[in-house]
Coordinates of C-alpha atoms in Angstrom, one line a residue:
M1 CA -25.4 -28.3 43.1
K2 CA -25.7 -25.3 45.3
G3 CA -22.3 -24.0 44.2
F4 CA -23.2 -24.7 40.6
F5 CA -26.0 -22.1 40.8
S6 CA -24.3 -19.8 43.3
N7 CA -23.9 -17.1 40.6
F8 CA -27.0 -17.9 38.5
K9 CA -27.9 -14.3 37.6
G10 CA -24.3 -13.3 36.6
D11 CA -23.8 -16.6 34.7
A12 CA -27.1 -16.3 32.9
F13 CA -26.3 -12.7 31.8
G14 CA -22.8 -13.7 30.8
G15 CA -23.9 -16.8 28.9
L16 CA -26.6 -14.9 27.0
T17 CA -24.2 -12.1 26.1
A18 CA -21.5 -14.5 24.9
G19 CA -24.1 -16.5 23.0
I20 CA -25.3 -13.4 21.1
V21 CA -21.6 -12.6 20.3
A22 CA -21.0 -16.1 19.1
L23 CA -24.0 -16.3 16.7
P24 CA -22.7 -14.3 13.7
L25 CA -19.2 -15.8 14.1
A26 CA -20.6 -19.3 14.2
L27 CA -22.5 -18.8 11.0
A28 CA -19.6 -17.1 9.3
F29 CA -17.1 -19.8 10.3
G30 CA -19.5 -22.4 9.1
V31 CA -19.7 -20.8 5.7
S32 CA -15.9 -20.3 5.6
S33 CA -15.3 -24.0 6.4
G34 CA -17.2 -25.1 3.3
L35 CA -19.9 -27.1 5.2
G36 CA -22.3 -24.2 5.5
P37 CA -23.7 -22.0 8.3
S38 CA -25.5 -24.9 10.0
A39 CA -22.2 -26.7 10.7
G40 CA -20.8 -23.6 12.4
L41 CA -24.0 -23.2 14.5
Y42 CA -24.0 -26.9 15.5
G43 CA -20.3 -26.7 16.5
A44 CA -21.0 -23.6 18.6
I45 CA -23.9 -25.3 20.4
F46 CA -22.3 -28.5 21.3
I47 CA -18.8 -27.4 22.0
S48 CA -19.9 -24.5 24.1
F49 CA -22.2 -26.7 26.2
F50 CA -20.0 -29.8 26.7
A51 CA -16.6 -28.0 26.9
A52 CA -18.1 -25.9 29.7
L53 CA -19.6 -28.9 31.5
F54 CA -16.5 -31.1 31.5
G55 CA -13.7 -28.5 31.1
G56 CA -11.2 -27.0 33.5
T57 CA -11.8 -23.3 33.1
N58 CA -15.0 -22.1 34.7
T59 CA -15.5 -19.0 32.6
Q60 CA -14.4 -20.4 29.2
I61 CA -16.8 -19.9 26.3
S62 CA -15.9 -22.3 23.4
G63 CA -16.9 -22.7 19.8
P64 CA -15.6 -22.4 16.3
T65 CA -12.5 -20.2 16.1
A66 CA -10.5 -18.7 13.2
P67 CA -7.5 -21.1 13.6
M68 CA -9.6 -24.2 13.9
T69 CA -11.8 -23.2 11.0
A70 CA -8.7 -22.5 8.8
V71 CA -7.4 -26.1 9.3
S72 CA -10.9 -27.6 9.1
M73 CA -11.3 -25.8 5.7
L74 CA -8.3 -27.7 4.3
V75 CA -9.7 -31.1 5.5
I76 CA -13.1 -30.3 4.1
A77 CA -11.8 -29.1 0.7
G78 CA -9.4 -32.1 0.4
L79 CA -12.1 -34.7 1.2
I80 CA -14.8 -33.0 -1.0
G81 CA -12.2 -33.0 -3.9
A82 CA -11.5 -36.7 -3.3
N83 CA -15.2 -37.4 -3.6
D84 CA -15.8 -35.6 -6.9
G85 CA -17.1 -32.5 -5.3
N86 CA -20.0 -34.3 -3.6
V87 CA -20.3 -32.8 -0.1
T88 CA -22.9 -35.4 1.0
Q89 CA -20.6 -38.3 -0.1
A90 CA -17.6 -36.7 1.6
L91 CA -19.4 -35.8 4.8
P92 CA -18.9 -39.1 6.7
A93 CA -15.1 -39.0 6.2
I94 CA -15.0 -35.3 7.1
L95 CA -16.8 -35.7 10.4
T96 CA -14.8 -38.9 11.2
V97 CA -11.6 -36.8 11.0
F98 CA -13.2 -34.2 13.3
L99 CA -14.3 -36.9 15.7
L100 CA -10.8 -38.4 15.7
A101 CA -9.4 -34.9 16.5
G102 CA -11.7 -34.7 19.5
L103 CA -10.8 -38.1 20.8
M104 CA -7.1 -37.2 20.4
Q105 CA -7.7 -34.1 22.4
I106 CA -9.2 -36.2 25.2
G107 CA -6.1 -38.4 25.0
L108 CA -3.9 -35.3 25.3
G109 CA -5.6 -34.3 28.5
V110 CA -5.6 -37.8 30.0
V111 CA -1.8 -38.2 29.5
G112 CA -1.2 -34.8 30.9
I113 CA 0.1 -32.9 27.8
G114 CA -1.8 -29.7 28.9
K115 CA 1.0 -28.4 31.1
Y116 CA 3.5 -28.5 28.2
I117 CA 1.6 -26.5 25.7
R118 CA 3.0 -23.2 27.0
Y119 CA 6.5 -24.2 25.7
I120 CA 5.6 -23.7 22.1
P121 CA 7.9 -20.8 20.9
Y122 CA 6.3 -17.4 20.3
P123 CA 7.7 -17.0 16.7
V124 CA 5.8 -20.2 15.7
V125 CA 2.6 -19.0 17.3
S126 CA 2.9 -15.5 15.8
G127 CA 3.6 -16.7 12.3
F128 CA 0.8 -19.2 12.5
M129 CA -1.8 -16.7 13.8
T130 CA -0.8 -14.1 11.2
A131 CA -1.1 -16.8 8.5
I132 CA -4.6 -17.6 9.7
G133 CA -5.6 -14.0 9.4
V134 CA -4.2 -13.7 5.8
M135 CA -5.9 -17.0 4.8
I136 CA -9.3 -15.9 6.0
L137 CA -8.9 -12.4 4.5
V138 CA -7.8 -13.6 1.1
T139 CA -10.4 -16.4 0.8
Q140 CA -13.2 -13.9 1.5
F141 CA -12.2 -11.6 -1.4
L142 CA -14.3 -13.6 -3.9
P143 CA -17.6 -13.7 -1.9
A144 CA -17.1 -10.1 -1.0
L145 CA -17.1 -9.3 -4.8
G146 CA -20.0 -11.6 -5.3
Y147 CA -18.0 -13.9 -7.5
Y148 CA -18.5 -17.7 -7.2
P149 CA -16.2 -19.6 -9.6
K150 CA -18.3 -22.7 -9.8
E151 CA -21.2 -20.6 -11.2
D152 CA -19.0 -18.9 -13.8
E153 CA -19.7 -21.0 -17.0
T154 CA -16.6 -19.5 -18.8
F155 CA -14.4 -20.6 -15.9
V156 CA -16.0 -24.0 -15.5
N157 CA -15.8 -24.7 -19.3
E158 CA -12.0 -24.5 -19.0
F159 CA -12.1 -27.7 -17.0
I160 CA -14.2 -29.8 -19.4
P161 CA -11.2 -31.5 -21.0
Q162 CA -9.8 -32.4 -17.6
A163 CA -13.3 -33.5 -16.5
E164 CA -13.5 -35.9 -19.5
E165 CA -10.1 -37.2 -18.6
V166 CA -11.1 -37.9 -15.0
I167 CA -14.3 -39.6 -16.1
L168 CA -12.4 -41.8 -18.6
D169 CA -9.9 -42.7 -15.9
K170 CA -12.9 -43.9 -13.7
I171 CA -14.2 -46.0 -16.6
L172 CA -10.8 -47.7 -17.1
K173 CA -10.5 -48.3 -13.3
D174 CA -14.0 -49.8 -13.2
E175 CA -13.2 -52.1 -16.2
A176 CA -9.9 -53.2 -14.6
G177 CA -11.8 -54.0 -11.4
E178 CA -14.2 -56.1 -13.4
G179 CA -11.4 -58.0 -15.1
I180 CA -12.1 -56.4 -18.6
L181 CA -9.0 -56.2 -20.8
V182 CA -9.3 -52.7 -22.2
L183 CA -7.0 -53.1 -25.2
E184 CA -8.7 -56.4 -26.2
D185 CA -12.2 -55.1 -25.7
F186 CA -12.0 -51.3 -26.4
K187 CA -15.5 -51.3 -27.8
E188 CA -16.8 -51.7 -24.2
T189 CA -14.8 -48.7 -23.1
I190 CA -16.3 -46.7 -26.0
R191 CA -19.8 -47.9 -25.2
R192 CA -19.5 -46.8 -21.5
A193 CA -18.0 -43.5 -22.6
E194 CA -20.9 -42.8 -24.9
E195 CA -23.3 -43.3 -22.0
I196 CA -21.7 -40.4 -20.1
S197 CA -24.1 -37.3 -20.4
K198 CA -23.0 -33.7 -20.9
E199 CA -24.6 -33.1 -17.5
E200 CA -22.2 -35.5 -15.8
I201 CA -19.2 -34.0 -17.6
H202 CA -20.4 -30.5 -16.5
L203 CA -20.8 -31.6 -12.9
E204 CA -17.3 -33.0 -12.9
A205 CA -16.0 -29.8 -14.4
V206 CA -17.8 -27.8 -11.7
A207 CA -16.1 -29.9 -9.0
L208 CA -12.7 -29.4 -10.6
A209 CA -13.4 -25.6 -10.9
G210 CA -14.3 -25.6 -7.2
N211 CA -11.1 -27.3 -6.2
A212 CA -9.0 -25.0 -8.4
S213 CA -10.5 -21.9 -6.9
S214 CA -10.4 -23.0 -3.2
G215 CA -7.8 -21.9 -0.7
V216 CA -5.4 -18.9 -0.9
M217 CA -3.8 -19.8 -4.2
G218 CA -7.2 -20.6 -5.8
S219 CA -8.6 -17.2 -4.6
I220 CA -5.6 -15.3 -5.9
K221 CA -5.8 -17.0 -9.3
S222 CA -9.6 -16.4 -9.5
L223 CA -9.3 -12.7 -8.5
P224 CA -8.8 -11.3 -12.0
A225 CA -12.0 -12.9 -13.2
A226 CA -13.8 -11.7 -10.1
L227 CA -12.7 -8.1 -10.7
Q228 CA -14.1 -8.3 -14.2
S229 CA -17.5 -9.4 -13.0
I230 CA -18.1 -7.6 -9.7
D231 CA -21.6 -7.8 -8.2
F232 CA -21.7 -4.3 -6.8
L233 CA -24.7 -5.0 -4.5
E234 CA -22.8 -7.8 -2.8
L235 CA -19.7 -5.6 -2.5
I236 CA -21.7 -2.8 -1.0
L237 CA -23.4 -5.1 1.5
C238 CA -19.9 -6.4 2.5
L239 CA -18.4 -2.9 2.9
V240 CA -21.3 -1.6 4.9
T241 CA -21.0 -4.6 7.2
I242 CA -17.3 -3.9 7.8
L243 CA -18.0 -0.1 8.4
I244 CA -20.7 -0.9 10.9
I245 CA -18.4 -3.4 12.8
Y246 CA -15.6 -0.9 13.2
G247 CA -17.8 2.2 13.5
F248 CA -20.2 0.9 16.1
K249 CA -17.3 0.0 18.4
K250 CA -16.6 3.8 18.7
I251 CA -20.2 4.4 19.8
T252 CA -20.4 1.7 22.4
R253 CA -18.9 -1.7 23.2
A254 CA -21.9 -2.8 25.4
V255 CA -23.6 -4.3 22.3
P256 CA -21.5 -6.6 20.0
S257 CA -20.9 -4.7 16.7
T258 CA -20.8 -7.9 14.7
L259 CA -24.4 -8.7 15.8
V260 CA -25.5 -5.1 15.1
S261 CA -24.0 -5.3 11.5
L262 CA -25.6 -8.7 11.0
I263 CA -29.1 -7.5 12.0
V264 CA -29.0 -4.0 10.4
V265 CA -27.5 -5.0 7.0
S266 CA -29.6 -8.2 6.7
G267 CA -32.8 -6.4 7.8
V268 CA -32.3 -3.6 5.2
A269 CA -31.4 -6.0 2.4
Y270 CA -34.4 -8.2 3.2
G271 CA -36.8 -5.4 4.0
F272 CA -36.2 -3.5 0.7
G273 CA -36.4 -6.7 -1.3
L274 CA -32.8 -6.4 -2.7
Q275 CA -31.7 -9.2 -5.0
Y276 CA -28.9 -10.4 -2.9
R277 CA -27.4 -13.9 -2.4
P278 CA -28.6 -15.5 0.9
I279 CA -26.5 -18.1 2.8
E280 CA -27.3 -21.8 2.6
Q281 CA -30.6 -23.0 4.1
I282 CA -30.3 -23.8 7.8
P283 CA -32.2 -27.0 8.6
S284 CA -35.0 -26.5 11.1
G285 CA -35.5 -28.7 14.1
F286 CA -33.2 -30.2 16.7
P287 CA -29.8 -31.3 15.2
M288 CA -29.7 -35.1 14.6
P289 CA -26.6 -37.3 14.9
N290 CA -24.9 -38.2 11.6
L291 CA -24.7 -42.0 12.0
S292 CA -23.1 -42.4 8.6
I293 CA -19.8 -41.7 10.5
F294 CA -20.1 -45.2 11.9
S295 CA -22.1 -47.0 9.2
E296 CA -19.9 -45.7 6.3
F297 CA -16.6 -45.7 8.3
S298 CA -13.6 -46.3 6.0
L299 CA -10.2 -46.3 7.6
W300 CA -8.5 -45.8 4.2
S301 CA -10.4 -42.6 3.5
I302 CA -9.2 -40.9 6.7
M303 CA -5.7 -42.3 6.9
P304 CA -4.1 -39.5 4.9
Y305 CA -5.7 -37.1 7.4
F306 CA -4.5 -38.7 10.6
F307 CA -1.8 -36.1 11.2
T308 CA -4.2 -33.4 10.2
A309 CA -6.5 -34.6 12.9
L310 CA -3.6 -34.7 15.4
S311 CA -2.7 -31.1 14.4
L312 CA -6.3 -30.1 14.9
S313 CA -6.3 -31.5 18.4
F314 CA -3.0 -29.7 19.3
L315 CA -4.2 -26.5 17.7
G316 CA -7.4 -26.7 19.7
A317 CA -5.4 -27.3 22.8
I318 CA -3.2 -24.3 22.2
D319 CA -6.1 -22.1 21.3
S320 CA -8.1 -23.1 24.4
L321 CA -5.3 -23.0 26.9
L322 CA -4.2 -19.5 25.8
T323 CA -7.7 -18.3 26.4
S324 CA -7.7 -20.1 29.8
V325 CA -4.6 -18.0 30.7
V326 CA -6.5 -14.8 29.8
A327 CA -9.5 -16.0 31.9
D328 CA -7.2 -16.7 34.8
N329 CA -5.7 -13.2 34.7
M330 CA -9.1 -11.6 34.6
T331 CA -10.7 -13.7 37.4
K332 CA -7.6 -14.3 39.5
T333 CA -8.3 -18.0 39.4
K334 CA -6.2 -21.0 38.1
H335 CA -7.5 -23.4 35.4
N336 CA -6.8 -27.1 35.2
P337 CA -5.1 -27.5 31.7
N338 CA -5.5 -31.3 31.4
K339 CA -9.2 -31.2 32.4
E340 CA -9.7 -28.4 30.0
L341 CA -8.3 -30.5 27.1
V342 CA -10.6 -33.4 28.1
G343 CA -13.6 -31.0 28.1
Q344 CA -12.7 -29.5 24.7
G345 CA -12.2 -33.0 23.3
I346 CA -15.6 -34.2 24.5
G347 CA -17.2 -31.0 23.0
N348 CA -15.5 -31.5 19.7
S349 CA -16.3 -35.2 19.5
I350 CA -20.0 -34.6 20.2
A351 CA -20.1 -31.7 17.8
A352 CA -18.6 -33.9 15.0
I353 CA -21.3 -36.6 15.6
F354 CA -24.0 -33.9 15.1
G355 CA -22.3 -32.5 12.0
G356 CA -20.6 -29.5 13.6
I357 CA -17.1 -28.1 12.8
P358 CA -14.5 -28.3 15.5
G359 CA -13.6 -25.4 17.8
A360 CA -11.8 -24.3 20.9
G361 CA -11.9 -21.7 23.7
A362 CA -12.7 -18.3 22.2
T363 CA -10.9 -15.4 23.8
I364 CA -13.3 -12.6 22.8
R365 CA -16.4 -14.6 23.9
T366 CA -14.7 -15.6 27.1
V367 CA -13.8 -12.0 27.9
V368 CA -17.4 -10.9 27.1
N369 CA -18.7 -13.6 29.5
I370 CA -16.5 -12.5 32.4
N371 CA -17.3 -8.8 31.9
A372 CA -21.0 -9.6 31.9
G373 CA -20.8 -11.4 35.2
G374 CA -20.1 -15.0 34.3
K375 CA -18.1 -16.9 37.0
T376 CA -19.0 -20.6 36.7
R377 CA -19.2 -23.2 34.0
L378 CA -23.0 -22.7 33.9
S379 CA -22.3 -19.5 31.8
G380 CA -20.8 -21.6 28.9
M381 CA -23.7 -24.1 29.0
I382 CA -26.2 -21.3 28.9
A383 CA -24.5 -19.8 25.8
G384 CA -24.8 -23.2 24.1
I385 CA -28.5 -23.5 25.1
L386 CA -29.2 -20.0 23.7
L387 CA -27.7 -20.8 20.4
L388 CA -29.9 -24.0 20.3
I389 CA -33.0 -21.9 21.0
I390 CA -32.1 -19.5 18.2
L391 CA -31.6 -22.4 15.8
L392 CA -35.0 -23.9 16.7
A393 CA -36.9 -20.6 16.7
L394 CA -35.1 -18.5 14.1
G395 CA -33.5 -21.0 11.7
P396 CA -35.6 -20.0 8.7
V397 CA -35.0 -16.3 9.5
A398 CA -31.3 -16.8 9.7
S399 CA -31.3 -18.5 6.3
Q400 CA -32.1 -15.1 4.8
I401 CA -28.8 -13.5 5.9
P402 CA -26.9 -12.2 2.9
A403 CA -23.7 -14.2 2.1
A404 CA -21.9 -10.9 1.7
V405 CA -22.6 -9.9 5.3
L406 CA -20.8 -13.0 6.6
A407 CA -17.9 -12.3 4.2
G408 CA -17.6 -8.9 5.7
I409 CA -17.7 -10.3 9.3
L410 CA -15.0 -12.8 8.3
I411 CA -12.8 -10.1 6.8
T412 CA -12.8 -8.3 10.1
V413 CA -12.0 -11.5 11.9
G414 CA -9.1 -12.1 9.5
I415 CA -7.8 -8.6 10.2
G416 CA -8.2 -9.0 13.9
V417 CA -6.6 -12.4 14.4
M418 CA -3.2 -11.3 12.9
D419 CA -0.5 -10.9 15.5
Y420 CA 0.3 -7.2 15.1
K421 CA 2.4 -7.3 18.3
G422 CA 4.8 -9.8 16.7
L423 CA 4.8 -8.0 13.3
K424 CA 5.7 -4.6 15.0
A425 CA 8.5 -6.3 16.9
I426 CA 10.2 -7.6 13.7
P427 CA 12.9 -4.8 13.6
Y428 CA 13.9 -5.5 17.2
M429 CA 13.7 -9.3 17.2
P430 CA 16.8 -11.6 16.6
R431 CA 17.1 -12.4 12.9
I432 CA 16.7 -16.1 13.4
E433 CA 13.4 -15.6 15.2
V434 CA 12.1 -13.3 12.5
A435 CA 13.1 -15.9 9.9
I436 CA 11.2 -18.6 11.8
M437 CA 8.1 -16.4 12.0
I438 CA 8.2 -15.6 8.3
I439 CA 8.9 -19.2 7.3
V440 CA 5.9 -20.4 9.3
L441 CA 3.8 -17.6 7.9
L442 CA 4.6 -18.2 4.2
L443 CA 4.5 -22.0 4.4
S444 CA 1.1 -21.8 6.2
V445 CA -0.4 -19.5 3.6
F446 CA 1.0 -21.0 0.4
W447 CA 1.6 -24.6 1.3
N448 CA 0.4 -26.5 4.4
L449 CA -0.6 -25.3 7.8
V450 CA 0.3 -28.6 9.6
F451 CA 3.7 -29.0 8.0
A452 CA 4.4 -25.3 8.5
V453 CA 4.0 -25.5 12.3
G454 CA 6.0 -28.7 12.4
I455 CA 8.9 -27.2 10.5
G456 CA 8.6 -24.1 12.7
L457 CA 8.9 -26.1 15.8
V458 CA 11.9 -28.0 14.5
L459 CA 13.7 -24.8 13.5
A460 CA 12.9 -23.2 16.8
S461 CA 14.2 -26.2 18.7
L462 CA 17.4 -26.2 16.6
M463 CA 17.7 -22.5 17.3
F464 CA 17.3 -23.0 21.0
M465 CA 19.9 -25.8 21.1
K466 CA 22.3 -23.7 19.1
K467 CA 21.9 -20.9 21.6
M468 CA 22.4 -23.2 24.5
G469 CA 25.5 -24.7 22.9
D470 CA 26.9 -21.2 22.3
V471 CA 26.1 -20.2 25.9
T472 CA 27.8 -23.3 27.2
A473 CA 30.8 -22.9 25.0
S474 CA 31.2 -19.2 25.9
E475 CA 31.1 -19.9 29.6
S476 CA 33.1 -23.0 29.5
K477 CA 36.8 -22.2 28.8
V478 CA 39.9 -24.4 28.9
E479 CA 42.8 -22.5 30.2
S480 CA 45.7 -23.1 32.6
L481 CA 45.4 -21.5 36.0
H482 CA 48.6 -19.6 35.1
G483 CA 46.6 -18.0 32.3
L484 CA 43.7 -17.2 34.6
E485 CA 45.6 -15.6 37.4
N486 CA 45.7 -12.2 35.7
N487 CA 41.9 -12.3 35.3
V488 CA 40.6 -13.2 38.7
E489 CA 36.9 -13.0 38.0
K490 CA 37.2 -16.1 35.8
L491 CA 38.5 -18.1 38.7
W492 CA 35.9 -19.7 40.9
R493 CA 36.3 -18.7 44.6
D494 CA 37.8 -21.9 45.8
E495 CA 40.5 -21.8 43.0
I496 CA 42.1 -18.5 44.1
N497 CA 44.6 -20.1 46.5
F498 CA 45.6 -22.9 44.1
P499 CA 49.3 -23.9 44.6
K500 CA 51.4 -21.7 42.2
E501 CA 54.0 -24.4 41.7
L502 CA 51.4 -26.8 40.1
K503 CA 49.8 -24.3 37.7
E504 CA 51.6 -25.7 34.7
E505 CA 51.0 -29.4 35.5
I506 CA 47.2 -29.1 36.4
F507 CA 44.6 -27.5 34.1
I508 CA 41.0 -26.9 34.9
K509 CA 38.0 -27.2 32.6
H510 CA 34.9 -25.3 33.8
L511 CA 31.6 -26.7 32.5
N512 CA 28.6 -24.4 32.9
G513 CA 25.0 -25.4 32.1
P514 CA 23.7 -28.6 30.5
V515 CA 26.0 -30.7 28.4
F516 CA 23.9 -31.9 25.4
F517 CA 24.3 -32.6 21.7
G518 CA 24.1 -28.8 21.0
S519 CA 27.3 -28.2 22.9
T520 CA 29.4 -31.2 22.1
S521 CA 31.4 -29.7 19.2
E522 CA 33.0 -27.1 21.6
L523 CA 33.5 -29.8 24.2
Q524 CA 35.4 -31.9 21.7
Q525 CA 38.1 -29.2 21.4
L526 CA 39.2 -29.9 25.0
A527 CA 41.8 -32.5 24.1
N528 CA 43.4 -30.2 21.5
Q529 CA 43.5 -27.1 23.7
I530 CA 45.5 -28.6 26.6
P531 CA 49.2 -27.8 26.3
E532 CA 52.0 -30.4 26.6
T533 CA 52.9 -29.3 30.1
A534 CA 49.7 -30.7 31.6
S535 CA 49.8 -34.1 33.3
H536 CA 46.4 -33.7 35.1
V537 CA 43.0 -32.2 34.1
I538 CA 40.3 -31.3 36.5
L539 CA 36.7 -31.2 35.1
R540 CA 34.6 -28.8 37.2
M541 CA 31.0 -30.2 36.8
D542 CA 29.5 -28.4 39.8
R543 CA 27.3 -26.4 37.5
V544 CA 26.1 -29.1 35.1
P545 CA 22.6 -30.0 36.1
Y546 CA 21.9 -32.3 33.1
M547 CA 23.8 -34.3 30.5
D548 CA 22.3 -36.2 27.6
Q549 CA 23.5 -39.3 25.8
S550 CA 25.4 -37.3 23.2
G551 CA 27.1 -35.3 25.9
V552 CA 28.2 -38.4 28.0
Y553 CA 29.6 -40.2 24.9
T554 CA 31.5 -37.0 23.9
L555 CA 32.9 -36.8 27.5
E556 CA 34.0 -40.5 27.2
E557 CA 35.9 -39.7 23.9
I558 CA 37.6 -36.8 25.5
I559 CA 38.8 -38.8 28.6
L560 CA 40.1 -41.6 26.3
S561 CA 41.9 -39.0 24.2
L562 CA 43.5 -37.5 27.3
E563 CA 44.4 -40.9 28.5
Q564 CA 46.3 -41.7 25.3
K565 CA 48.3 -38.5 25.9
G566 CA 49.2 -39.7 29.4
I567 CA 46.9 -37.1 31.0
K568 CA 44.9 -38.1 34.0
T569 CA 41.3 -36.8 34.4
H570 CA 39.7 -35.9 37.7
I571 CA 36.0 -34.9 38.2
V572 CA 34.8 -32.4 40.8
G573 CA 31.2 -31.7 41.9
I574 CA 29.4 -34.0 39.5
Q575 CA 25.6 -34.0 40.1
K576 CA 23.3 -36.9 40.4
Q577 CA 22.0 -37.2 36.9
P578 CA 25.3 -36.8 35.0
L579 CA 27.0 -39.2 37.5
Y580 CA 24.3 -41.8 36.8
L581 CA 25.0 -41.6 33.1
A582 CA 28.7 -41.7 33.6
K583 CA 28.4 -44.8 35.7
S584 CA 25.9 -46.4 33.2
I585 CA 28.5 -46.5 30.4
D586 CA 31.4 -47.2 32.9
I587 CA 33.2 -43.9 32.6
V588 CA 33.2 -44.3 36.4
P589 CA 35.0 -46.4 37.5
D590 CA 36.7 -47.9 34.4
L591 CA 38.1 -44.6 32.9
I592 CA 38.0 -42.5 36.1
P593 CA 38.4 -44.5 39.3
D594 CA 36.1 -43.7 42.2
D595 CA 38.9 -42.0 44.1
C596 CA 39.3 -39.5 41.3
V597 CA 35.7 -38.3 41.6
F598 CA 35.5 -35.6 44.3
E599 CA 32.6 -33.8 45.9
N600 CA 34.5 -30.5 46.2
F601 CA 37.5 -28.7 44.8
N602 CA 39.5 -28.6 48.0
S603 CA 39.5 -32.4 48.5
C604 CA 40.6 -32.8 44.9
I605 CA 43.6 -30.4 45.4
A606 CA 44.5 -32.1 48.6
Y607 CA 44.7 -35.4 46.7
L608 CA 46.7 -33.9 43.8
K609 CA 49.3 -32.2 46.0
D610 CA 50.4 -35.6 47.1
I611 CA 50.8 -37.2 43.6
V612 CA 51.6 -34.4 41.2
E613 CA 55.3 -33.5 40.8
D614 CA 56.3 -29.9 39.9
V615 CA 58.4 -30.5 36.7
H616 CA 57.7 -27.3 34.8
E617 CA 58.8 -23.9 36.0
V618 CA 56.0 -21.3 36.1
V619 CA 56.7 -18.6 33.5

């Protein structure tokens, strides 16, 4: 306990500073997610406290982040749409998906996945992060212009025919569930349809309009209507917020510019009685657990979102561990990646139960904490406690913040989260890596974040295997020693004194690097490349550390092909793992006897000198 409070003053100042920085971002991410500012604040409170308490990075400050919010936004929009636009009705399923993601994150830490996260290719991460920035930026255009599609009666009325179709479909499904034969008793259908009020049709049309205008494509389609009905007060509040965020940084970085812009613009708008649009009401009092997660649990409602929950858990893991690396570099310490994932998972799980959106380790907040003196996990816990105090004491005040101010904050977040380092490097990067980055970027923005990352990983893996295959093929040549003698650097040192009289009868195959399915096509050319003069082939496997199942089966086919031509195969220097595989499918000793497997080249040549007859004159 003494060590826990060993840096109390520094941790307190660091935690308070990080909490202040987190406040406007938490509110903004909550609004962006679709669940409202309170969900962002709840997420920041519980994730910050419990991820710090149980995590593996002492100085980490956690909470809602741009990538996590972008994926959460898709889950929320999808489930609200599936529940006829009713947020209250959709909330149990939404929070269940978030809870599942947190539990999965705990599982990732328990099984030790943390140490493998660093192997995700940079083009995939770069494309994804830039896509997140674009998505946040584009989806804030409408609130920045003061345009809300669900409140535009002209836009909503376009969906009335579709709303009537949806309502009629519900009636038909209800009748089918009750065993009513619609065609035989169509009067009942008409009676039920006549009971539907215009208000119900309008509410359905509003829900459909909200779905149609959500996300990147919805925002782009709604932009012409927004430009025709700009609310200039909202636009000015948004632009002033952006100017203060960027301008105040040039004056000082000691005070967070996002907080300054939030206080100044909100204070002026409220103080002068401007007719602006405030954010949603933030509930007062201590957050209460949403027990409907358990009482209204429905496996079928969340099954379509299982892989989305898994992607949220992986994304949170990547986001957090990248921040942990930054913290390590600044503090000269070393984090525990698996413990960090467990801590993040616990934080996200508890946040979901209390109605918060998921989050991860936040780089900017962590850097602020360290620079302010934070050194232990107490700093992250203090940041969470500060946000809770703000919620309890200033909830009604925070509810007066203009929505346009949070839109301005999110626009700067979107601009800042893009990977400009990767974008600037495009002219110098290999074309295939550029292609992967752009594919991930476009698919993330215009299709599906989860599938985009999966496709990017598959393409990056294929690219890596192709490169490995090319390297193996380029370094692994099949030539007679007679052909090699004029290019001495291709000979391995122990081959220089090879008997000249046997250079036409014995050919050597150098294998360099792993033999796996990416390199088998070149390996298969071996049997066709050996000229008719050869009676023996030596496979040099000294430099093959690994062989997969595809590689060993290809090797078996080659040896059988050589056997059919009357060519004997000998293996030199085979390592432990390839030898185990070769023995497991009986290449050794069925195809190649044990006495034809040699530890070194010299013992192999000594053996061959006694059995190989010089029948071809060296040209």
